[in-house]
Amino acid sequence: METFELGDFRLTSGATLPAARLAYQTFGELNAAKDNVIVFPTFLGAPPEVLNGWIGENRPLDPSRYFIVLPGHFGLAPSSAPSNTPAPFAGPAFPEVSVADDVIAQRTLLAERFDVHEVRLVLGWSIGAIQVYEWALRFGDAVRRIAPIAGAPTPPPWTKLWLRTVVEEPITADPHWNGGAYQDAAAVSGGLARVAHGSALTAPPRGFYYGHAEVWRTLGFDSVDGFVQGFWEGFWLPQDPNDVVVQARKARTSWPGADGETLREVLGRITAKATVAALTGDALFPPEECRQYAGWIPGAQFREIDSVYGHLATFGLSEQDVKAIDDVIRLALEG
């Protein structure tokens, strides 16, 4: 993991984030023309290395062909976050950040660290897909292709509610939260555990738990409780509560357009070649909504991926899901 120092970074809110930094990883080599760049932002609570399994020779994200950049985002350590920013901006005093701030920082990284001004493809899922749309709309002159997968330009109403009631409120309602001024993140572990339990209930499709299927067993667990503890608590309990709240609020309030624009008008301004994909059973970003987004982007193509894992398919939990998502990425790169 490397870190790019942004200095005193002016946020879109008007505030300044002092000594801002953006964590990132790279794979492959930048070619002489500097036109083989792929940007692959990550999602809520997941540092860039979580995406490493999608990169490999003879796969679409082939480091022997492309220079692949996996950037972090604000609120997610080791990028600037409440948990690693010194006073007076530590913890609950961390300034308001936006998805636009993330993308501006990522573009600055490419330009200043690598002298890159054109991106062959920006792809990502979930909150990573929100960043993909922001890239296409904010820096359309620099982006040739996009592949938002299991995501949206702004969270649909159900997903905004999910971010607030499943992710944010269990933390802020914890008796040890103290307005974010807790002394030890472990003190708020009860709130994080409730985030894990709510995620287990709402992120997979209902069929994931059906008695005749018990899809959770394919992940090596012998009980639903074991799955909830091993998978979901394992993901959420190590997180810093303030960091999670900042990321959830940032995603929930994201909007890539101008005031007064409709989403159809916003997406109609995208000039990059777009491949939009969705997952069956994904309650966070349902296929019917993603299909509509594709219909509003000039020349976009849409693919629906059939998976018993729903939104969890982006974790690459089955060979079938990995192949299907690889096929979408290959389509996005090669047309």
Coordinates of C-alpha atoms in Angstrom, one line a residue:
M1 CA 0.0 0.0 0.0
E2 CA 1.3 3.4 -0.9
T3 CA 0.2 6.9 0.1
F4 CA -0.1 10.1 -1.9
E5 CA 0.2 13.3 0.0
L6 CA -2.4 15.8 -1.1
G7 CA -1.3 18.6 1.3
D8 CA -4.0 20.9 2.5
F9 CA -6.9 19.7 0.4
R10 CA -9.8 22.0 -0.4
L11 CA -13.1 20.1 -0.2
T12 CA -16.2 20.8 -2.2
S13 CA -17.9 21.8 1.0
G14 CA -15.5 24.8 1.2
A15 CA -13.6 23.3 4.2
T16 CA -9.9 22.3 4.0
L17 CA -8.7 18.9 5.1
P18 CA -5.1 19.5 6.3
A19 CA -2.3 17.2 5.3
A20 CA -4.7 15.0 3.4
R21 CA -3.6 11.7 2.0
L22 CA -4.9 9.0 -0.3
A23 CA -3.9 5.4 0.0
Y24 CA -3.6 3.4 -3.2
Q25 CA -2.1 0.3 -4.9
T26 CA -0.9 -0.2 -8.5
F27 CA -0.5 -3.2 -10.6
G28 CA 1.3 -3.5 -14.0
E29 CA 3.3 -0.9 -15.9
L30 CA 2.3 2.4 -17.4
N31 CA 3.0 2.3 -21.1
A32 CA 4.8 5.0 -23.1
A33 CA 1.6 6.5 -24.4
K34 CA 0.1 6.5 -20.9
D35 CA -3.2 5.2 -22.3
N36 CA -3.5 1.8 -20.6
V37 CA -4.8 3.1 -17.2
I38 CA -7.6 1.4 -15.4
V39 CA -9.0 3.0 -12.2
F40 CA -10.8 0.6 -9.8
P41 CA -12.2 2.4 -6.7
T42 CA -13.2 0.4 -3.7
F43 CA -16.4 0.3 -1.6
L44 CA -17.6 1.0 2.0
G45 CA -15.3 -0.3 4.7
A46 CA -13.0 -2.1 2.2
P47 CA -9.4 -0.9 1.7
P48 CA -8.0 -1.2 -1.8
E49 CA -6.3 -4.6 -1.3
V50 CA -9.8 -6.2 -0.9
L51 CA -9.9 -5.9 -4.7
N52 CA -6.6 -7.6 -5.4
G53 CA -8.3 -10.9 -6.2
W54 CA -9.8 -9.5 -9.4
I55 CA -6.4 -8.8 -10.9
G56 CA -4.4 -11.4 -12.7
E57 CA -2.7 -12.4 -15.9
N58 CA -5.0 -13.8 -18.7
R59 CA -7.9 -12.1 -16.9
P60 CA -9.6 -8.9 -18.0
L61 CA -7.7 -6.9 -15.4
D62 CA -4.4 -8.2 -16.7
P63 CA -1.3 -6.4 -15.2
S64 CA 0.7 -7.4 -18.2
R65 CA -1.5 -5.3 -20.4
Y66 CA -2.8 -2.5 -18.1
F67 CA -1.7 -0.1 -15.4
I68 CA -4.3 -0.7 -12.8
V69 CA -4.8 1.8 -10.0
L70 CA -6.8 0.9 -6.9
P71 CA -7.4 4.1 -4.9
G72 CA -8.9 4.4 -1.5
H73 CA -11.3 7.2 -0.4
F74 CA -11.7 9.7 2.4
G75 CA -13.1 8.3 5.6
L76 CA -11.5 4.9 5.0
A77 CA -8.1 4.5 6.7
P78 CA -5.2 4.5 5.7
S79 CA -6.5 7.4 3.5
S80 CA -7.4 10.5 5.6
A81 CA -10.2 9.5 8.0
P82 CA -11.5 10.4 11.5
S83 CA -9.4 7.6 13.0
N84 CA -6.0 8.8 11.7
T85 CA -6.4 12.6 11.4
P86 CA -4.8 14.6 14.3
A87 CA -6.6 17.3 16.3
P88 CA -8.4 19.6 15.7
F89 CA -10.0 17.4 13.0
A90 CA -9.9 14.0 14.7
G91 CA -12.9 11.8 15.3
P92 CA -16.2 13.6 15.2
A93 CA -14.5 16.9 14.1
F94 CA -13.4 15.3 10.8
P95 CA -14.7 17.7 8.1
E96 CA -17.6 16.8 5.8
V97 CA -16.3 14.9 2.7
S98 CA -18.1 13.9 -0.5
V99 CA -17.7 11.3 -3.2
A100 CA -16.7 14.3 -5.4
D101 CA -13.8 14.9 -3.1
D102 CA -12.7 11.3 -3.4
V103 CA -12.7 11.5 -7.2
I104 CA -11.0 14.9 -7.4
A105 CA -8.3 13.4 -5.1
Q106 CA -8.0 10.3 -7.3
R107 CA -7.6 12.5 -10.4
T108 CA -5.0 14.5 -8.7
L109 CA -3.1 11.3 -7.8
L110 CA -3.0 10.3 -11.4
A111 CA -2.0 13.6 -12.8
E112 CA 0.7 14.5 -10.2
R113 CA 2.2 11.2 -9.3
F114 CA 2.0 9.5 -12.8
D115 CA 1.4 12.4 -15.3
V116 CA -1.7 10.5 -16.5
H117 CA -4.5 12.5 -18.0
E118 CA -6.6 9.8 -19.8
V119 CA -8.2 6.7 -18.3
R120 CA -9.1 3.7 -20.4
L121 CA -11.7 2.4 -17.9
V122 CA -13.1 3.3 -14.5
L123 CA -15.0 0.4 -12.9
G124 CA -16.3 -0.5 -9.4
W125 CA -19.2 -1.7 -7.5
S126 CA -21.5 -0.5 -4.7
I127 CA -20.0 2.8 -3.4
G128 CA -17.2 2.2 -5.9
A129 CA -19.8 2.5 -8.6
I130 CA -20.9 5.8 -7.2
Q131 CA -17.3 7.0 -7.7
V132 CA -17.4 5.6 -11.3
Y133 CA -20.4 7.8 -12.2
E134 CA -18.7 10.8 -10.5
W135 CA -15.6 10.2 -12.6
A136 CA -17.7 10.0 -15.8
L137 CA -19.6 13.2 -15.1
R138 CA -16.8 15.3 -13.4
F139 CA -14.0 14.3 -15.7
G140 CA -15.7 13.1 -18.8
D141 CA -13.0 14.5 -21.1
A142 CA -10.5 12.1 -19.4
V143 CA -12.6 8.9 -19.2
R144 CA -13.0 6.7 -22.2
R145 CA -15.0 3.8 -20.7
I146 CA -16.9 3.1 -17.5
A147 CA -18.3 -0.1 -15.9
P148 CA -20.5 0.6 -12.9
I149 CA -21.5 -2.8 -11.5
A150 CA -24.1 -3.3 -8.7
G151 CA -24.2 0.5 -8.1
A152 CA -25.8 3.8 -9.0
P153 CA -25.0 7.4 -9.7
T154 CA -26.7 8.2 -6.4
P155 CA -28.2 5.7 -4.0
P156 CA -31.9 4.9 -4.7
P157 CA -34.3 5.7 -1.8
W158 CA -34.2 2.2 -0.3
T159 CA -30.4 2.2 -0.3
K160 CA -30.3 5.6 1.4
L161 CA -32.6 4.3 4.0
W162 CA -30.3 1.2 4.4
L163 CA -27.2 3.4 4.8
R164 CA -28.9 5.3 7.6
T165 CA -30.8 2.6 9.5
V166 CA -28.5 -0.4 9.0
V167 CA -25.1 1.3 8.9
E168 CA -25.2 4.7 10.6
E169 CA -27.9 4.6 13.3
P170 CA -26.8 1.4 15.1
I171 CA -23.5 3.1 15.7
T172 CA -24.7 6.5 16.7
A173 CA -27.4 5.0 19.0
D174 CA -24.8 2.9 20.8
P175 CA -24.6 4.1 24.5
H176 CA -20.8 4.4 24.2
W177 CA -20.9 6.5 21.0
N178 CA -20.7 9.8 22.9
G179 CA -21.2 11.9 19.8
G180 CA -18.2 10.2 18.2
A181 CA -15.9 11.3 21.1
Y182 CA -15.3 7.8 22.4
Q183 CA -11.9 7.0 23.9
D184 CA -11.7 3.5 22.4
A185 CA -13.3 2.2 19.2
A186 CA -13.8 -1.2 20.9
A187 CA -16.3 0.5 23.3
V188 CA -18.7 0.9 20.4
S189 CA -18.4 -2.7 19.3
G190 CA -22.0 -3.3 20.2
G191 CA -23.1 -0.8 17.6
L192 CA -20.8 -2.3 15.0
A193 CA -22.1 -5.8 15.8
R194 CA -25.7 -4.5 15.2
V195 CA -24.4 -3.2 11.8
A196 CA -23.1 -6.7 11.1
H197 CA -26.4 -8.3 12.0
G198 CA -28.5 -5.8 10.0
S199 CA -26.2 -6.4 7.0
A200 CA -26.6 -10.1 7.3
L201 CA -30.3 -9.7 7.2
T202 CA -30.6 -7.2 4.3
A203 CA -27.5 -7.5 2.0
P204 CA -27.9 -11.1 0.8
P205 CA -31.1 -12.2 -1.1
R206 CA -33.7 -13.9 1.0
G207 CA -33.1 -17.1 -0.9
F208 CA -29.6 -17.1 0.6
Y209 CA -31.2 -18.5 3.8
Y210 CA -33.8 -20.8 2.3
G211 CA -33.8 -24.3 3.9
H212 CA -33.6 -26.1 0.6
A213 CA -30.6 -23.9 -0.5
E214 CA -28.6 -22.7 2.5
V215 CA -26.2 -20.9 0.3
W216 CA -24.3 -19.7 3.3
R217 CA -23.0 -23.3 3.7
T218 CA -21.0 -22.8 0.4
L219 CA -18.8 -20.4 2.4
G220 CA -17.7 -23.0 4.8
F221 CA -20.0 -22.2 7.8
D222 CA -22.1 -24.9 9.6
S223 CA -24.8 -22.6 10.9
V224 CA -26.4 -19.2 10.1
D225 CA -25.0 -17.9 13.4
G226 CA -21.6 -19.0 12.4
F227 CA -22.0 -17.2 9.0
V228 CA -23.1 -14.0 10.7
Q229 CA -20.2 -14.1 13.2
G230 CA -17.5 -15.2 10.8
F231 CA -18.4 -13.2 7.7
W232 CA -20.3 -10.1 8.9
E233 CA -18.9 -9.5 12.3
G234 CA -15.5 -10.3 10.9
F235 CA -16.0 -7.5 8.4
W236 CA -17.5 -4.8 10.6
L237 CA -16.1 -5.2 14.1
P238 CA -12.5 -4.2 13.1
Q239 CA -13.8 -0.9 11.6
D240 CA -13.5 2.4 13.4
P241 CA -17.1 3.7 14.1
N242 CA -16.4 7.3 13.1
D243 CA -14.9 6.1 9.9
V244 CA -17.9 4.0 9.0
V245 CA -20.3 6.9 9.8
V246 CA -18.4 9.3 7.6
Q247 CA -18.4 6.8 4.7
A248 CA -22.1 6.0 5.1
R249 CA -23.1 9.7 5.2
K250 CA -20.9 10.5 2.2
A251 CA -22.5 7.8 0.1
R252 CA -26.0 8.6 1.3
T253 CA -25.8 12.3 0.3
S254 CA -23.9 11.8 -3.0
W255 CA -25.3 13.6 -6.0
P256 CA -23.3 13.9 -9.2
G257 CA -25.4 16.6 -10.9
A258 CA -26.3 20.2 -10.6
D259 CA -29.1 21.5 -8.4
G260 CA -32.4 21.1 -10.1
E261 CA -31.3 18.5 -12.6
T262 CA -33.1 15.2 -12.9
L263 CA -31.2 12.0 -12.9
R264 CA -32.1 11.4 -16.5
E265 CA -30.6 14.7 -17.5
V266 CA -27.5 14.0 -15.4
L267 CA -26.9 10.6 -17.0
G268 CA -27.6 12.0 -20.5
R269 CA -24.4 14.0 -20.2
I270 CA -22.1 11.0 -19.9
T271 CA -19.9 10.7 -23.0
A272 CA -17.8 7.6 -21.9
K273 CA -18.7 4.3 -23.4
A274 CA -20.7 2.7 -20.6
T275 CA -21.3 -0.9 -19.6
V276 CA -23.8 -1.1 -16.7
A277 CA -24.2 -4.4 -14.8
A278 CA -26.5 -5.5 -12.0
L279 CA -27.0 -8.6 -9.9
T280 CA -30.2 -10.6 -9.5
G281 CA -31.4 -10.5 -5.9
D282 CA -29.5 -7.3 -5.1
A283 CA -31.8 -5.2 -2.9
L284 CA -29.3 -2.4 -2.6
F285 CA -29.0 -1.8 -6.4
P286 CA -31.8 -3.8 -8.1
P287 CA -31.4 -4.7 -11.7
E288 CA -34.5 -2.9 -12.8
E289 CA -33.1 0.4 -11.5
C290 CA -29.7 -0.2 -13.0
R291 CA -31.3 -1.1 -16.3
Q292 CA -33.0 2.3 -16.2
Y293 CA -29.7 4.1 -15.6
A294 CA -28.3 2.4 -18.6
G295 CA -31.3 3.5 -20.7
W296 CA -30.5 7.1 -19.8
I297 CA -26.8 7.0 -20.8
P298 CA -26.3 7.5 -24.5
G299 CA -25.1 4.2 -26.2
A300 CA -24.8 2.3 -22.9
Q301 CA -25.1 -1.5 -22.7
F302 CA -26.7 -3.3 -19.8
R303 CA -25.9 -6.8 -18.5
E304 CA -27.7 -8.6 -15.7
I305 CA -25.7 -11.2 -13.8
D306 CA -27.6 -14.1 -12.3
S307 CA -26.3 -15.0 -8.9
V308 CA -27.6 -16.6 -5.7
Y309 CA -25.4 -14.2 -3.7
G310 CA -27.0 -11.0 -4.8
H311 CA -24.9 -8.0 -3.7
L312 CA -22.4 -10.3 -2.2
A313 CA -21.4 -11.6 -5.6
T314 CA -19.0 -8.7 -5.7
F315 CA -16.9 -10.5 -3.1
G316 CA -16.2 -13.2 -5.7
L317 CA -17.6 -16.0 -3.5
S318 CA -18.2 -18.5 -6.4
E319 CA -16.4 -19.4 -9.6
Q320 CA -19.6 -18.6 -11.5
D321 CA -19.8 -15.1 -10.1
V322 CA -16.2 -14.4 -10.8
K323 CA -16.5 -15.6 -14.4
A324 CA -19.7 -13.5 -14.9
I325 CA -18.2 -10.3 -13.5
D326 CA -14.9 -10.9 -15.4
D327 CA -17.0 -11.2 -18.6
V328 CA -18.6 -7.8 -17.9
I329 CA -15.2 -6.2 -17.3
R330 CA -13.9 -7.8 -20.5
L331 CA -16.9 -6.5 -22.4
A332 CA -16.4 -3.0 -20.9
L333 CA -12.7 -3.0 -22.0
E334 CA -13.0 -4.6 -25.4
G335 CA -16.6 -3.8 -26.5

